[in-house]
């Protein structure tokens, strides 16, 4: 069963051994996040920090679904469920949208702080990495915004940095739906855009916020589908927006239509700090509401963080659907978390140069977030990186196997390999490595893989496997 709020999820991961309480004092200045960072790098349990220096009574938990085990528990599945099962669960549930329901009040309203009494430094906002531009409050959040001209409500996950007592600066990319709503709807009218930053909702609502979802699609419906139960929403105090009622905290704010402020740099999801401080959207907090004893959430962003797992699933399935819609004979797609969401593995029923070229073209036509794709034949399990690496190393022709495309204006500026100039002009490149056999090679001219399942008769395979079993291996 999916979880109604962060707390029931925490109880579940505690019972599976995937949450550790830390009661000794930790410093909000890098020490707390450093522990979470090492946790990501070592695939450790999540941590709940119960004693934060300078902030008695406050609690923070980190990296809610940064491991496949915690992701499985979030879906209501056994913690040791295999990754393909998690992908399959997401793919099925995302097709069954469930609209949210509105309720009168909720736990997130237990304490209401009006805008004129807000001081963001009253909150235990962590300094996540050395070299960050400031302290980050929104790292694992759910940001609600509404289109100026329609009923479209967007949920996204965008980072927010404390600029001063009442101002936040944030980094929704211009290509993000929040960025699009702001630039297309509110900026031309010179109107402030209301947003609500919800922190500590049920894990699948956050997964939905971070998912690649269609323009004009409401991620609240997707969250309901993933949860297999509607999300309960409650109205904000200072705007017409609705937020998950069970959130630990909600920061209501207005984005200025005519003002930017400095934000970043930040240790980023590809696993590097690679940007500079730059201009970003600026939001004035209009109210904060929270539970009486809130537990804040933190993504200790970097190598193998929560975006590595969450975007692995939602991104790969979005890629699969896009390739299918464009006639690519795709069988499966995997985004390995170790690749910092810069690498996708695509298996196809019919390989060759034409297919590889089409894959890279389709994936870069609008937003180009993935810069490298390995295309493999469908006898290669995309989730088995040993098999993928073997195919890549042996089947990709060093001269003819690369299919490159370059673009300007839509590159992912967080790609660490890009120069500062490329980031500014948003120019970049994507490449598909064709690790498939050319379809015009005759069967007897195509190398046969020297593995049990390829080079031996079914009869020998059967006998070997029986013997294997008898040996208790
Ligand atoms: C932990 C985490 C942090 C993220 N931070 C940002 C961010 O600061 N800016 C951004 O544009 N996207 C960020 N993303 C990616 C977006 O959440 C993702 O692209 C999502 O699809 C955005 O919603 P949208 O497509 O409705 O704009 C983050 C994702 C995760 C998992």
Short mmCIF file of C-alpha atoms and ligand atoms in Angstrom, two decimals:
data_model
loop_
_atom_site.label_atom_id
_atom_site.label_comp_id
_atom_site.label_asym_id
_atom_site.label_seq_id
_atom_site.Cartn_x
_atom_site.Cartn_y
_atom_site.Cartn_z
CA UNK A 1 0.00 0.00 0.00
CA UNK A 2 1.27 3.49 -0.79
CA UNK A 3 1.94 5.93 2.02
CA UNK A 4 -0.32 8.82 2.97
CA UNK A 5 2.45 11.00 4.29
CA UNK A 6 6.14 11.19 5.00
CA UNK A 7 5.68 9.73 8.47
CA UNK A 8 4.11 6.47 7.40
CA UNK A 9 6.91 6.12 4.83
CA UNK A 10 9.50 6.75 7.55
CA UNK A 11 7.91 4.09 9.74
CA UNK A 12 8.01 1.67 6.80
CA UNK A 13 11.68 2.25 5.95
CA UNK A 14 12.54 2.04 9.61
CA UNK A 15 10.94 -1.40 9.78
CA UNK A 16 12.97 -2.59 6.76
CA UNK A 17 16.25 -1.27 8.22
CA UNK A 18 16.47 1.56 5.70
CA UNK A 19 16.31 4.48 8.16
CA UNK A 20 18.78 5.32 10.91
CA UNK A 21 18.08 7.91 13.62
CA UNK A 22 20.95 10.17 14.61
CA UNK A 23 20.33 11.66 18.05
CA UNK A 24 23.78 13.17 18.61
CA UNK A 25 24.10 16.83 17.66
CA UNK A 26 25.09 17.53 14.05
CA UNK A 27 25.91 20.87 12.48
CA UNK A 28 23.54 22.19 9.81
CA UNK A 29 26.65 23.67 8.18
CA UNK A 30 27.79 20.80 5.89
CA UNK A 31 28.18 18.12 8.56
CA UNK A 32 24.57 16.95 8.35
CA UNK A 33 24.56 16.95 4.54
CA UNK A 34 28.03 15.37 4.46
CA UNK A 35 26.67 12.36 6.34
CA UNK A 36 23.79 12.13 3.87
CA UNK A 37 26.22 12.54 0.96
CA UNK A 38 28.34 9.60 2.10
CA UNK A 39 25.10 7.69 2.57
CA UNK A 40 24.29 8.15 -1.12
CA UNK A 41 27.77 7.14 -2.20
CA UNK A 42 27.66 3.98 -0.08
CA UNK A 43 24.02 3.03 -0.70
CA UNK A 44 23.44 3.38 3.04
CA UNK A 45 20.10 3.80 4.80
CA UNK A 46 18.49 7.21 5.02
CA UNK A 47 19.20 9.31 8.10
CA UNK A 48 16.86 11.23 10.37
CA UNK A 49 18.73 13.93 12.25
CA UNK A 50 16.98 14.62 15.55
CA UNK A 51 19.41 17.09 17.11
CA UNK A 52 20.50 19.94 14.87
CA UNK A 53 22.97 22.53 16.15
CA UNK A 54 21.29 25.92 16.84
CA UNK A 55 17.83 24.48 16.05
CA UNK A 56 16.57 22.48 19.04
CA UNK A 57 13.34 20.59 18.35
CA UNK A 58 13.73 20.55 14.57
CA UNK A 59 14.36 17.41 12.54
CA UNK A 60 15.59 16.68 9.03
CA UNK A 61 15.57 13.41 7.10
CA UNK A 62 17.69 12.99 4.01
CA UNK A 63 17.51 11.30 0.62
CA UNK A 64 14.04 9.74 0.92
CA UNK A 65 14.22 7.47 -2.15
CA UNK A 66 17.89 7.54 -3.13
CA UNK A 67 18.17 3.74 -3.05
CA UNK A 68 16.12 1.18 -4.95
CA UNK A 69 15.14 -0.36 -1.62
CA UNK A 70 13.57 2.85 -0.37
CA UNK A 71 11.98 3.44 -3.78
CA UNK A 72 10.42 -0.04 -3.55
CA UNK A 73 9.01 0.71 -0.09
CA UNK A 74 7.63 4.02 -1.42
CA UNK A 75 5.69 2.01 -4.03
CA UNK A 76 4.40 -0.30 -1.30
CA UNK A 77 6.52 -3.19 -2.61
CA UNK A 78 8.98 -5.43 -0.72
CA UNK A 79 12.25 -3.57 -0.15
CA UNK A 80 14.26 -6.12 -2.12
CA UNK A 81 12.13 -5.86 -5.28
CA UNK A 82 14.32 -5.94 -8.41
CA UNK A 83 14.74 -2.71 -10.39
CA UNK A 84 12.78 -3.95 -13.46
CA UNK A 85 9.81 -4.56 -11.12
CA UNK A 86 9.98 -0.93 -9.97
CA UNK A 87 10.09 0.26 -13.58
CA UNK A 88 7.16 -1.96 -14.46
CA UNK A 89 5.14 -0.72 -11.47
CA UNK A 90 5.72 2.90 -12.45
CA UNK A 91 4.87 2.23 -16.10
CA UNK A 92 1.57 0.57 -15.20
CA UNK A 93 0.49 3.08 -12.55
CA UNK A 94 1.39 6.19 -14.55
CA UNK A 95 -1.27 5.12 -17.07
CA UNK A 96 -3.96 5.12 -14.38
CA UNK A 97 -4.25 8.78 -13.38
CA UNK A 98 -6.24 9.51 -10.23
CA UNK A 99 -7.35 13.13 -9.68
CA UNK A 100 -6.76 14.71 -6.26
CA UNK A 101 -9.50 15.58 -3.77
CA UNK A 102 -9.84 18.88 -1.93
CA UNK A 103 -10.13 18.85 1.84
CA UNK A 104 -10.83 21.71 4.26
CA UNK A 105 -7.68 21.45 6.34
CA UNK A 106 -4.73 19.20 7.04
CA UNK A 107 -1.67 18.56 9.15
CA UNK A 108 0.34 21.14 7.21
CA UNK A 109 -1.83 23.87 8.78
CA UNK A 110 -1.05 23.13 12.44
CA UNK A 111 1.14 26.23 12.61
CA UNK A 112 0.57 29.28 10.40
CA UNK A 113 3.23 32.00 10.18
CA UNK A 114 2.11 35.12 8.30
CA UNK A 115 4.54 36.71 5.86
CA UNK A 116 5.48 39.66 8.07
CA UNK A 117 6.65 37.26 10.81
CA UNK A 118 8.66 35.02 8.51
CA UNK A 119 12.39 34.73 9.05
CA UNK A 120 13.82 31.93 6.92
CA UNK A 121 16.83 31.73 9.22
CA UNK A 122 14.49 30.45 11.94
CA UNK A 123 14.40 27.20 9.94
CA UNK A 124 17.26 24.66 10.11
CA UNK A 125 18.20 25.18 6.48
CA UNK A 126 21.33 23.17 5.74
CA UNK A 127 24.46 24.33 3.99
CA UNK A 128 24.60 21.28 1.75
CA UNK A 129 28.06 21.42 0.17
CA UNK A 130 31.18 23.50 0.54
CA UNK A 131 31.14 26.08 -2.24
CA UNK A 132 27.36 26.33 -2.53
CA UNK A 133 26.08 29.88 -3.01
CA UNK A 134 24.03 29.64 0.17
CA UNK A 135 21.79 27.46 2.31
CA UNK A 136 19.26 25.38 0.39
CA UNK A 137 15.74 24.89 1.65
CA UNK A 138 14.12 23.30 -1.37
CA UNK A 139 16.16 20.32 -2.47
CA UNK A 140 13.54 17.56 -2.26
CA UNK A 141 10.41 19.66 -2.60
CA UNK A 142 7.18 19.86 -4.57
CA UNK A 143 6.61 23.26 -6.12
CA UNK A 144 3.05 24.12 -7.12
CA UNK A 145 2.35 26.76 -9.76
CA UNK A 146 -0.62 27.57 -11.96
CA UNK A 147 -0.83 28.66 -15.55
CA UNK A 148 -1.99 32.28 -15.85
CA UNK A 149 -4.54 31.51 -18.58
CA UNK A 150 -5.82 27.99 -17.92
CA UNK A 151 -6.53 25.42 -15.20
CA UNK A 152 -3.17 23.76 -15.70
CA UNK A 153 -1.47 23.25 -12.32
CA UNK A 154 2.14 22.16 -12.42
CA UNK A 155 4.11 20.31 -9.78
CA UNK A 156 7.86 20.37 -10.22
CA UNK A 157 10.90 19.76 -8.07
CA UNK A 158 13.15 22.79 -8.18
CA UNK A 159 15.90 23.87 -5.80
CA UNK A 160 15.52 27.04 -3.70
CA UNK A 161 18.24 28.95 -1.86
CA UNK A 162 17.73 31.30 1.08
CA UNK A 163 18.65 34.79 -0.13
CA UNK A 164 17.66 36.68 3.03
CA UNK A 165 15.06 36.51 5.81
CA UNK A 166 12.12 36.57 3.39
CA UNK A 167 13.50 36.01 -0.09
CA UNK A 168 14.31 32.78 -1.88
CA UNK A 169 16.07 32.45 -5.19
CA UNK A 170 15.36 29.39 -7.26
CA UNK A 171 16.53 27.43 -10.26
CA UNK A 172 13.63 26.20 -12.33
CA UNK A 173 15.25 25.98 -15.75
CA UNK A 174 13.70 28.21 -18.43
CA UNK A 175 12.59 24.98 -20.15
CA UNK A 176 10.83 23.75 -17.00
CA UNK A 177 7.08 24.10 -16.82
CA UNK A 178 7.31 26.61 -13.98
CA UNK A 179 9.77 28.63 -16.04
CA UNK A 180 7.45 28.45 -19.02
CA UNK A 181 4.41 29.54 -16.98
CA UNK A 182 6.33 32.47 -15.55
CA UNK A 183 7.79 33.67 -18.83
CA UNK A 184 4.68 33.12 -20.98
CA UNK A 185 1.97 34.11 -18.50
CA UNK A 186 3.04 36.33 -15.63
CA UNK A 187 6.04 38.28 -16.95
CA UNK A 188 4.14 39.78 -19.95
CA UNK A 189 1.39 40.95 -17.57
CA UNK A 190 3.86 42.20 -14.94
CA UNK A 191 2.04 40.09 -12.33
CA UNK A 192 3.70 38.21 -9.46
CA UNK A 193 3.32 34.45 -9.82
CA UNK A 194 2.10 32.61 -6.70
CA UNK A 195 3.96 29.41 -5.90
CA UNK A 196 3.88 27.00 -2.99
CA UNK A 197 6.90 24.95 -2.00
CA UNK A 198 5.71 21.83 -0.18
CA UNK A 199 8.29 19.92 1.83
CA UNK A 200 7.89 16.45 3.30
CA UNK A 201 4.88 15.06 1.43
CA UNK A 202 4.34 11.37 0.74
CA UNK A 203 7.25 10.07 -1.37
CA UNK A 204 5.27 9.30 -4.53
CA UNK A 205 3.92 12.86 -4.72
CA UNK A 206 7.53 14.05 -4.81
CA UNK A 207 8.35 11.40 -7.41
CA UNK A 208 5.48 12.74 -9.54
CA UNK A 209 6.73 16.31 -9.11
CA UNK A 210 10.16 15.30 -10.34
CA UNK A 211 8.78 13.31 -13.27
CA UNK A 212 8.87 14.34 -16.89
CA UNK A 213 5.18 14.90 -17.54
CA UNK A 214 3.36 16.34 -20.50
CA UNK A 215 2.69 20.07 -20.95
CA UNK A 216 -0.70 20.97 -19.42
CA UNK A 217 -0.71 17.70 -17.46
CA UNK A 218 -1.40 17.92 -13.72
CA UNK A 219 1.19 15.97 -11.77
CA UNK A 220 -1.30 15.71 -8.89
CA UNK A 221 -3.20 13.21 -11.10
CA UNK A 222 0.04 11.34 -11.75
CA UNK A 223 0.77 11.25 -8.01
CA UNK A 224 -2.71 9.78 -7.43
CA UNK A 225 -1.98 7.14 -10.07
CA UNK A 226 1.39 6.21 -8.59
CA UNK A 227 -0.15 6.07 -5.11
CA UNK A 228 -3.30 4.32 -6.38
CA UNK A 229 -5.23 6.73 -4.19
CA UNK A 230 -6.05 10.41 -4.59
CA UNK A 231 -3.82 13.03 -3.02
CA UNK A 232 -5.64 15.23 -0.52
CA UNK A 233 -5.12 18.91 -1.24
CA UNK A 234 -5.73 21.93 0.92
CA UNK A 235 -5.88 25.60 -0.07
CA UNK A 236 -2.98 27.93 0.61
CA UNK A 237 -3.37 30.83 3.05
CA UNK A 238 -2.25 33.57 0.68
CA UNK A 239 -3.13 32.29 -2.80
CA UNK A 240 -5.60 30.13 -4.69
CA UNK A 241 -3.09 27.29 -4.98
CA UNK A 242 -3.71 23.88 -3.39
CA UNK A 243 -1.00 21.82 -1.72
CA UNK A 244 -0.79 18.27 -0.30
CA UNK A 245 -2.54 18.50 3.08
CA UNK A 246 -0.16 16.04 4.71
CA UNK A 247 3.00 18.07 3.94
CA UNK A 248 5.37 18.68 6.79
CA UNK A 249 5.78 22.31 5.71
CA UNK A 250 4.52 24.64 2.99
CA UNK A 251 6.26 27.84 2.00
CA UNK A 252 3.89 30.14 0.16
CA UNK A 253 5.58 32.73 -2.00
CA UNK A 254 5.28 35.06 -4.98
CA UNK A 255 7.81 35.08 -7.79
CA UNK A 256 8.62 38.60 -8.95
CA UNK A 257 7.86 39.11 -12.65
CA UNK A 258 10.53 41.80 -12.96
CA UNK A 259 13.30 40.95 -10.53
CA UNK A 260 16.09 38.39 -10.48
CA UNK A 261 18.67 37.66 -7.83
CA UNK A 262 21.79 35.62 -7.33
CA UNK A 263 21.56 31.86 -6.85
CA UNK A 264 24.01 28.97 -6.89
CA UNK A 265 26.42 27.53 -7.51
CA UNK A 266 25.31 24.22 -6.09
CA UNK A 267 26.73 20.70 -5.99
CA UNK A 268 24.57 19.27 -8.74
CA UNK A 269 22.84 16.01 -9.64
CA UNK A 270 25.37 15.02 -12.36
CA UNK A 271 27.81 14.77 -9.45
CA UNK A 272 29.74 18.04 -9.76
CA UNK A 273 29.68 21.70 -8.85
CA UNK A 274 30.15 23.05 -12.32
CA UNK A 275 28.26 26.35 -12.52
CA UNK A 276 28.80 29.83 -11.20
CA UNK A 277 26.57 32.11 -9.19
CA UNK A 278 24.01 33.50 -11.61
CA UNK A 279 20.74 35.33 -11.86
CA UNK A 280 17.70 33.31 -10.95
CA UNK A 281 14.04 33.77 -10.16
CA UNK A 282 13.36 35.57 -6.92
CA UNK A 283 10.42 34.74 -4.65
CA UNK A 284 9.10 36.65 -1.63
CA UNK A 285 7.64 34.42 1.09
CA UNK A 286 4.04 35.35 1.89
CA UNK A 287 3.40 32.72 4.60
CA UNK A 288 4.75 29.49 6.04
CA UNK A 289 2.52 26.75 7.39
CA UNK A 290 3.78 23.59 9.02
CA UNK A 291 3.10 20.69 11.34
CA UNK A 292 3.69 21.31 15.03
CA UNK A 293 6.86 19.18 14.95
CA UNK A 294 7.88 19.23 11.28
CA UNK A 295 10.44 16.90 9.74
CA UNK A 296 12.14 18.64 6.83
CA UNK A 297 13.56 16.67 3.93
CA UNK A 298 16.89 17.10 2.23
CA UNK A 299 18.42 15.74 -0.95
CA UNK A 300 22.17 15.73 -0.49
CA UNK A 301 22.54 16.33 -4.19
CA UNK A 302 25.45 14.76 -6.06
CA UNK A 303 26.59 11.33 -7.17
CA UNK A 304 23.83 8.72 -6.62
CA UNK A 305 21.33 11.12 -5.07
CA UNK A 306 17.55 10.88 -5.12
CA UNK A 307 17.35 12.26 -8.65
CA UNK A 308 19.53 9.38 -9.86
CA UNK A 309 16.84 6.87 -8.87
CA UNK A 310 13.69 8.92 -9.41
CA UNK A 311 14.70 10.32 -12.80
CA UNK A 312 16.07 6.90 -13.72
CA UNK A 313 12.53 5.54 -13.65
CA UNK A 314 10.40 8.45 -14.83
CA UNK A 315 12.96 9.60 -17.40
CA UNK A 316 13.52 6.14 -18.87
CA UNK A 317 9.82 5.47 -19.22
CA UNK A 318 9.27 8.88 -20.81
CA UNK A 319 12.08 8.09 -23.27
CA UNK A 320 10.56 4.71 -24.05
CA UNK A 321 7.15 6.24 -24.75
CA UNK A 322 8.67 8.96 -26.92
CA UNK A 323 10.68 6.46 -28.97
CA UNK A 324 7.62 4.23 -29.39
CA UNK A 325 5.52 7.17 -30.54
CA UNK A 326 8.15 7.95 -33.16
CA UNK A 327 8.28 4.44 -34.56
CA UNK A 328 11.58 3.28 -33.02
CA UNK A 329 11.38 -0.50 -32.40
CA UNK A 330 12.31 -0.03 -28.74
CA UNK A 331 12.11 -2.93 -26.30
CA UNK A 332 13.38 -1.42 -23.01
CA UNK A 333 15.12 1.67 -21.65
CA UNK A 334 17.23 2.04 -18.51
CA UNK A 335 18.92 5.11 -17.08
CA UNK A 336 21.67 3.79 -14.77
CA UNK A 337 21.88 5.94 -11.60
CA UNK A 338 25.68 5.86 -11.80
CA UNK A 339 25.47 7.92 -15.01
CA UNK A 340 24.15 11.04 -13.31
CA UNK A 341 21.11 11.08 -15.64
CA UNK A 342 23.45 11.67 -18.60
CA UNK A 343 23.38 8.16 -20.01
CA UNK A 344 20.52 5.96 -21.23
CA UNK A 345 20.59 2.36 -22.40
CA UNK A 346 18.04 1.59 -25.12
CA UNK A 347 17.41 -1.93 -26.39
CA UNK A 348 15.77 -2.33 -29.79
CA UNK A 349 14.21 -5.18 -31.73
CA UNK A 350 15.98 -4.10 -34.93
CA UNK A 351 19.32 -2.32 -34.60
CA UNK A 352 21.69 -0.71 -37.06
CA UNK A 353 22.77 2.77 -38.02
CA UNK A 354 19.33 3.96 -39.07
CA UNK A 355 17.79 3.06 -35.71
CA UNK A 356 20.65 4.57 -33.70
CA UNK A 357 20.41 7.81 -35.68
CA UNK A 358 16.67 7.96 -35.12
CA UNK A 359 17.09 7.40 -31.37
CA UNK A 360 19.42 10.36 -30.99
CA UNK A 361 17.28 12.58 -33.23
CA UNK A 362 14.05 11.83 -31.36
CA UNK A 363 15.66 12.38 -27.96
CA UNK A 364 17.10 15.78 -28.79
CA UNK A 365 14.32 17.41 -30.75
CA UNK A 366 12.87 19.48 -27.88
CA UNK A 367 14.79 19.25 -24.63
CA UNK A 368 18.17 17.54 -24.76
CA UNK A 369 18.77 16.26 -21.25
CA UNK A 370 20.47 12.97 -22.10
CA UNK A 371 23.80 13.37 -23.83
CA UNK A 372 24.77 9.74 -24.32
CA UNK A 373 22.73 6.75 -25.41
CA UNK A 374 23.97 3.20 -25.85
CA UNK A 375 21.73 1.30 -28.26
CA UNK A 376 21.83 -2.47 -27.80
CA UNK A 377 20.09 -5.45 -29.37
CA UNK A 378 17.15 -6.81 -27.41
CA UNK A 379 19.03 -9.94 -26.32
CA UNK A 380 20.97 -7.61 -24.01
CA UNK A 381 19.27 -6.94 -20.66
CA UNK A 382 19.40 -3.14 -20.28
CA UNK A 383 19.45 -3.49 -16.48
CA UNK A 384 22.54 -5.71 -16.58
CA UNK A 385 25.41 -3.25 -16.88
CA UNK A 386 27.98 -6.01 -17.36
CA UNK A 387 26.10 -7.17 -20.46
CA UNK A 388 25.64 -3.58 -21.67
CA UNK A 389 29.34 -2.79 -21.23
CA UNK A 390 30.25 -5.99 -23.05
CA UNK A 391 28.00 -5.07 -25.99
CA UNK A 392 29.28 -1.49 -26.05
CA UNK A 393 32.94 -2.49 -25.95
CA UNK A 394 32.66 -5.19 -28.60
CA UNK A 395 29.84 -4.28 -30.96
CA UNK A 396 30.11 -0.51 -31.31
CA UNK A 397 32.26 0.20 -34.37
CA UNK A 398 34.97 2.71 -33.35
CA UNK A 399 34.52 4.73 -36.54
CA UNK A 400 30.97 4.08 -37.76
CA UNK A 401 29.24 3.37 -34.48
CA UNK A 402 28.78 6.93 -33.24
CA UNK A 403 25.78 9.01 -34.26
CA UNK A 404 26.24 12.57 -33.19
CA UNK A 405 23.94 15.54 -33.20
CA UNK A 406 24.68 19.10 -32.09
CA UNK A 407 22.25 21.83 -31.10
CA UNK A 408 22.10 25.40 -29.85
CA UNK A 409 19.63 26.84 -27.37
CA UNK A 410 18.39 23.63 -25.77
CA UNK A 411 21.38 21.90 -24.26
CA UNK A 412 21.38 20.87 -20.60
CA UNK A 413 23.49 23.58 -19.02
CA UNK A 414 24.34 21.28 -16.11
CA UNK A 415 26.29 18.87 -18.32
CA UNK A 416 29.70 18.97 -16.63
CA UNK A 417 31.65 18.48 -19.88
CA UNK A 418 30.42 21.75 -21.39
CA UNK A 419 32.51 24.93 -21.32
CA UNK A 420 31.18 28.10 -19.76
CA UNK A 421 30.53 29.48 -23.26
CA UNK A 422 28.51 26.40 -24.22
CA UNK A 423 26.42 26.75 -21.06
CA UNK A 424 25.65 30.40 -21.78
CA UNK A 425 24.58 29.72 -25.36
CA UNK A 426 23.02 26.41 -24.28
CA UNK A 427 24.80 24.62 -27.07
CA UNK A 428 25.71 21.01 -26.80
CA UNK A 429 25.74 17.60 -28.39
CA UNK A 430 24.26 14.17 -27.92
CA UNK A 431 25.60 10.89 -29.22
CA UNK A 432 24.13 7.45 -29.72
CA UNK A 433 26.62 4.59 -29.59
CA UNK A 434 25.34 1.85 -31.84
CA UNK A 435 26.15 -1.41 -30.05
CA UNK A 436 23.89 -3.54 -32.25
CA UNK A 437 24.71 -5.83 -35.14
CA UNK A 438 24.00 -4.29 -38.54
CA UNK A 439 20.67 -5.80 -39.64
CA UNK A 440 22.02 -6.56 -43.13
CA UNK A 441 24.71 -8.92 -41.82
CA UNK A 442 23.89 -12.51 -42.71
CA UNK A 443 23.29 -14.81 -39.75
CA UNK A 444 26.39 -16.88 -40.49
CA UNK A 445 28.54 -13.74 -40.69
CA UNK A 446 27.32 -12.36 -37.37
CA UNK A 447 29.56 -13.19 -34.40
CA UNK A 448 27.96 -15.46 -31.83
CA UNK A 449 28.28 -14.43 -28.20
CA UNK A 450 30.25 -16.93 -26.16
CA UNK A 451 27.79 -17.23 -23.31
CA UNK A 452 25.79 -20.22 -22.14
CA UNK A 453 22.53 -18.79 -23.46
CA UNK A 454 23.94 -18.03 -26.95
CA UNK A 455 26.60 -20.59 -27.86
CA UNK A 456 25.09 -23.83 -26.59
CA UNK A 457 22.16 -25.92 -27.70
CA UNK A 458 18.96 -25.78 -25.64
CA UNK A 459 19.65 -29.35 -24.56
CA UNK A 460 23.11 -28.54 -23.17
CA UNK A 461 21.75 -25.42 -21.50
CA UNK A 462 19.04 -27.48 -19.82
CA UNK A 463 21.53 -30.08 -18.58
CA UNK A 464 23.97 -27.42 -17.30
CA UNK A 465 21.24 -25.59 -15.43
CA UNK A 466 19.96 -28.80 -13.87
CA UNK A 467 23.45 -29.69 -12.74
CA UNK A 468 23.91 -26.17 -11.42
CA UNK A 469 20.80 -26.54 -9.33
CA UNK A 470 21.81 -29.98 -8.08
CA UNK A 471 25.13 -28.53 -6.96
CA UNK A 472 23.20 -25.99 -4.89
CA UNK A 473 24.88 -23.06 -6.59
C1 LIG B 1 16.23 16.14 -6.38
C2 LIG B 1 15.87 16.86 -7.66
C3 LIG B 1 16.16 18.21 -7.79
C4 LIG B 1 15.83 18.90 -8.96
N1 LIG B 1 16.12 20.23 -9.06
C5 LIG B 1 15.77 20.90 -10.19
C6 LIG B 1 16.02 22.31 -10.31
O1 LIG B 1 16.52 22.95 -9.41
N2 LIG B 1 15.66 22.91 -11.47
C7 LIG B 1 15.07 22.25 -12.50
O2 LIG B 1 14.75 22.87 -13.51
N3 LIG B 1 14.83 20.92 -12.41
C8 LIG B 1 15.16 20.25 -11.28
N4 LIG B 1 14.92 18.91 -11.18
C9 LIG B 1 14.30 18.22 -12.33
C10 LIG B 1 12.84 18.54 -12.40
O3 LIG B 1 12.19 18.28 -11.18
C11 LIG B 1 12.18 17.72 -13.47
O4 LIG B 1 12.76 18.10 -14.70
C12 LIG B 1 10.69 17.88 -13.52
O5 LIG B 1 10.24 17.16 -14.61
C13 LIG B 1 10.29 19.33 -13.63
O6 LIG B 1 8.92 19.42 -13.82
P1 LIG B 1 8.37 20.10 -15.14
O7 LIG B 1 8.70 19.16 -16.28
O8 LIG B 1 6.90 20.17 -14.83
O9 LIG B 1 9.01 21.41 -15.27
C14 LIG B 1 15.20 18.21 -10.02
C15 LIG B 1 14.89 16.86 -9.87
C16 LIG B 1 15.21 16.19 -8.71
C17 LIG B 1 14.84 14.74 -8.59
#
